[in-house]
Coordinates of C-alpha atoms in Angstrom, one line a residue:
X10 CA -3.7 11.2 4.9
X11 CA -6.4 9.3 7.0
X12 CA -8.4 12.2 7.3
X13 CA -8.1 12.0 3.1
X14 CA -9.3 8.7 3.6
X15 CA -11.7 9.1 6.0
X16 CA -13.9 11.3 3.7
X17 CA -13.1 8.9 0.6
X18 CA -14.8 5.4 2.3
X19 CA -17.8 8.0 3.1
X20 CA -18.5 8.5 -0.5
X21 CA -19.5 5.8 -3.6
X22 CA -16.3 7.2 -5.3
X23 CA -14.3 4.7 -2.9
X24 CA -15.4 1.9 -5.2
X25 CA -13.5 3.3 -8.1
X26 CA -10.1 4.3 -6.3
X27 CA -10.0 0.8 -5.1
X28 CA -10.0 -0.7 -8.6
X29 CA -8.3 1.6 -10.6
X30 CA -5.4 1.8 -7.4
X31 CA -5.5 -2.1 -7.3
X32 CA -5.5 -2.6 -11.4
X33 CA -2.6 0.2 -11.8
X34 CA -0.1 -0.7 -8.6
X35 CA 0.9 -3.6 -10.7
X36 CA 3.0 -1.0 -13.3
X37 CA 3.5 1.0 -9.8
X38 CA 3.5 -0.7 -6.6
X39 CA 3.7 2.4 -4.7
X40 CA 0.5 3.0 -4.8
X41 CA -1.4 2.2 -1.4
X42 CA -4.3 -0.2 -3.0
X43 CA -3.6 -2.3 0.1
X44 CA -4.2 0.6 2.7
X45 CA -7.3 1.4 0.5
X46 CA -9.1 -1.8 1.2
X47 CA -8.0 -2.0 4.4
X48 CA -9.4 1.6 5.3
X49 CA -13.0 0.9 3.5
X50 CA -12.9 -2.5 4.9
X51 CA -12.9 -0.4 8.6
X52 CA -15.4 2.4 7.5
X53 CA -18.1 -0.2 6.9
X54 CA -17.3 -2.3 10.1
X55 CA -17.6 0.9 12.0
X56 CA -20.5 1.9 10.3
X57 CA -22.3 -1.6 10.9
X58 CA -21.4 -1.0 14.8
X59 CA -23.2 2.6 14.8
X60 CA -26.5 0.8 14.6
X61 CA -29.1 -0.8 12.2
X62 CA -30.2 2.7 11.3
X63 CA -26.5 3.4 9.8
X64 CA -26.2 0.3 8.4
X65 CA -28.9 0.7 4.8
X66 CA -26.8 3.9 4.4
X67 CA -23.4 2.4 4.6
X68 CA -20.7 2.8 2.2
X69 CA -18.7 0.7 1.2
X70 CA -20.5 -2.5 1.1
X71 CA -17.8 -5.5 2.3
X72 CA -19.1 -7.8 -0.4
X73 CA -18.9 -5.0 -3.2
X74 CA -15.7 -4.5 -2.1
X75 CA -14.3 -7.9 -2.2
X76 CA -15.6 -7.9 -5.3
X77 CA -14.1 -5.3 -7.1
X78 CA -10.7 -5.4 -5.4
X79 CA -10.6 -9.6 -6.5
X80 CA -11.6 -8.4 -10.0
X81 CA -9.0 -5.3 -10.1
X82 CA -6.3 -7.1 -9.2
X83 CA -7.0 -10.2 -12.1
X84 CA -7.5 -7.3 -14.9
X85 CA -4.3 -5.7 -13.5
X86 CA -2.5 -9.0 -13.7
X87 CA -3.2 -9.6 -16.9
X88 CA -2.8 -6.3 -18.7
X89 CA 0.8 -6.7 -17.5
X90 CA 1.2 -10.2 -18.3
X91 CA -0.2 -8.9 -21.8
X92 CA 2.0 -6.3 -22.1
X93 CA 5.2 -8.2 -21.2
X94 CA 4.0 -11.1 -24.0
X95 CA 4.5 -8.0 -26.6
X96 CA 7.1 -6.6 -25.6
X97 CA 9.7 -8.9 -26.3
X98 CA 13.1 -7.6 -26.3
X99 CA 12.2 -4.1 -24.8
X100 CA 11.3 -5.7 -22.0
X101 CA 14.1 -8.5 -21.3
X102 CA 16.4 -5.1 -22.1
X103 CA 14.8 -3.6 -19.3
X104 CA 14.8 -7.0 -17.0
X105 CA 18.6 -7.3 -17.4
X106 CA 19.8 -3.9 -15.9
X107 CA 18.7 -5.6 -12.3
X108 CA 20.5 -8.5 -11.3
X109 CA 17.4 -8.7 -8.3
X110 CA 14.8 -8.4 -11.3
X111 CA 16.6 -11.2 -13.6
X112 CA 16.9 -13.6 -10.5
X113 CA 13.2 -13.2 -9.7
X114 CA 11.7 -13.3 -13.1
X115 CA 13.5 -16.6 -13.7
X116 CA 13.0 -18.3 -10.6
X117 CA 9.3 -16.9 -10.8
X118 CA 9.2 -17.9 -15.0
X119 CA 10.7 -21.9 -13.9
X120 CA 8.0 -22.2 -11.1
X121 CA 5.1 -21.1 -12.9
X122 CA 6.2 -23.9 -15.8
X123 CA 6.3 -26.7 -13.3
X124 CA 3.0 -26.3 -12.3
X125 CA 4.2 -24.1 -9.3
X126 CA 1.2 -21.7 -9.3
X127 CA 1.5 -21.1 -5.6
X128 CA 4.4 -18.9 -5.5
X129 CA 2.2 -16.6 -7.6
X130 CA -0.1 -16.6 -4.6
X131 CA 2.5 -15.7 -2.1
X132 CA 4.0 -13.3 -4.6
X133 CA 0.8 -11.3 -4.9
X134 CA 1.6 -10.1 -0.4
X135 CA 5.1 -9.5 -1.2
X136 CA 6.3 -5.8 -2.2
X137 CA 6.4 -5.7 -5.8
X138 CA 6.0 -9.4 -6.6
X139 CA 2.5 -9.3 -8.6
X140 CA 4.8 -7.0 -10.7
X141 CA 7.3 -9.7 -11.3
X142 CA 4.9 -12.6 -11.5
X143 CA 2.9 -11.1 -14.1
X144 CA 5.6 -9.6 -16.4
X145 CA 7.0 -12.7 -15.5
X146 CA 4.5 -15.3 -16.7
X147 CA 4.4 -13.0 -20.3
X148 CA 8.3 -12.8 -20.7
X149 CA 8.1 -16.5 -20.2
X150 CA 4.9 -16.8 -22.5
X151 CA 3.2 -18.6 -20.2
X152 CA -0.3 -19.9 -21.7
X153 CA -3.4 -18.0 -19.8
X154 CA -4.7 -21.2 -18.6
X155 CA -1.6 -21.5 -16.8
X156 CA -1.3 -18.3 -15.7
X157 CA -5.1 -17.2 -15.0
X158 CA -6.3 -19.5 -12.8
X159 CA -3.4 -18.7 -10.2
X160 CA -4.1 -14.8 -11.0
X161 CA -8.0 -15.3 -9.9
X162 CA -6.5 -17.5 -6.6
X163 CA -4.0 -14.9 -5.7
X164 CA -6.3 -12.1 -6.3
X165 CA -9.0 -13.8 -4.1
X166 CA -6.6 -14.3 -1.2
X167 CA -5.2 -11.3 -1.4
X168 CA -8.4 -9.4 -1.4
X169 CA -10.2 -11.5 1.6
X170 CA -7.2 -11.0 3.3
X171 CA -7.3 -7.3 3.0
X172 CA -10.5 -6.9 3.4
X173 CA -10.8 -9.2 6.2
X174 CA -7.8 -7.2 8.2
X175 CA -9.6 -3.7 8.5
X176 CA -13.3 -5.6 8.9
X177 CA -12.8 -7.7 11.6
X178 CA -9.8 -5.6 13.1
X179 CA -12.1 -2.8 13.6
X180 CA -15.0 -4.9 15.1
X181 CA -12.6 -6.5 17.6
X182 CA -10.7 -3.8 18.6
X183 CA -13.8 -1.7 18.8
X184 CA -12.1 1.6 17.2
X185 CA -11.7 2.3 13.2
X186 CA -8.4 4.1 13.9
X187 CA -7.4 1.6 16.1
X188 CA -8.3 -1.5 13.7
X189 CA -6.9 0.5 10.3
X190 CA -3.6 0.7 12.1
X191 CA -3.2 -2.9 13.3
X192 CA -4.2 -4.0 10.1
X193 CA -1.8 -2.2 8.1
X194 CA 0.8 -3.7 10.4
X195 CA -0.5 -7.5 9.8
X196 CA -0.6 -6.6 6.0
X197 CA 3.0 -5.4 6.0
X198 CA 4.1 -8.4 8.1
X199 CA 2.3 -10.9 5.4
X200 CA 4.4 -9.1 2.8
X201 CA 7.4 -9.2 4.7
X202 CA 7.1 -12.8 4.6
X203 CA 6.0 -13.6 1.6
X204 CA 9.0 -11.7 0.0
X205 CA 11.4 -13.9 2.8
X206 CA 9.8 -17.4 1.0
X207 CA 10.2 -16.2 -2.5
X208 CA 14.0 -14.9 -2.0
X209 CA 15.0 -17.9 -0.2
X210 CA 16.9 -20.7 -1.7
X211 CA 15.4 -23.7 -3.1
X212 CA 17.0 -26.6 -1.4
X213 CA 17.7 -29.5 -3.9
X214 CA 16.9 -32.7 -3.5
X215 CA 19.7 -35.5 -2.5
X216 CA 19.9 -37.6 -4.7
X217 CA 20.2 -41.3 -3.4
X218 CA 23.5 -43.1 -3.0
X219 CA 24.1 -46.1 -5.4

């Protein structure tokens, strides 16, 4: 498989796995879109470290990559957030045979509303939780000024993040496998987590003693 990749972030063709990997995982999250960015993010620091006469000739470009993974994840978020709008009662049929699905898109649907945009940030790490969040924010018919600006945040985060992990993982540790590896680890642990602080329980507030 990283041999696949390896010959992948050597070509221009990298730029369009990315987006299409990072628009589509949000109708299938199994796709790797995170090991993607992470792996192209540690061809071009190991490209950078072969010398300045490597460097005009190196693909992918970090900025070009940010780029198109921020924008790939928006136009992924809100072709499902469309979708789920018009769905209607398809889709709440669909919602209902998980318990684990209903929980989240509720919790996920009454956060959004009260100006809770954050969790939409820490969803986007978490396994499967852009998928919620933005079928989510539609099944709730959320308004796209409510629902965009958190999509561009979370994409942004999630995308520096990435792409941050396999640059300066691979310039520190001085090795591409080496860097790819660790920062596949560190991506999986921020998912981890992120899906701990969306499952756990909101504590409610006392209320004051009259």
């Amino acid at each position: 498989m990283f041999e696949t990749l390896g010959s992948l972030t050597a070509s221009p063709w990298i730029y369009a796995v990315v987006a299409v990997s990072v628009v589509f995982d949000v109708f299938l999250p199994v796709l790797p879109s995170g090991v993607l960015v992470i792996t192209a993010a540690a061809a071009a620091a190991a490209a950078g470290a072969a010398g300045p006469v490597a460097v005009p000739a190196q693909v992918p470009d970090i900025l070009a990559l940010l780029v198109i993974a921020t924008t790939a994840s928006v136009l992924g978020d809100m072709a499902a957030y469309r979708l789920a709008r018009r769905s209607g009662a398809r889709l709440d049929r669909a919602i209902a045979r998980s318990r684990r699905l209903t929980r989240a898109h509720d919790r996920l649907g009454t956060a959004l509303a009260r100006g809770g945009g954050a969790l939409v940030v820490i969803a986007r790490f978490a396994p499967a939780g852009r998928s919620v969040v933005s079928l989510g924010a539609g099944r709730t018919q959320r308004k796209v000024k409510e629902f965009l600006p958190w999509s561009v945040l979370a994409g942004m985060a999630w995308a520096g993040y990435s792409v941050s992990l396999g640059y300066f993982g691979t310039q520190w540790l001085g090795t591409q496998w080496l860097g790819t590896a660790v920062s596949l680890v560190a991506l999986f642990a921020a998912g981890a987590l992120a899906a701990f602080l969306i499952r756990r329980p909101t504590t409610p507030t006392p209320t004051p003693a009259t």
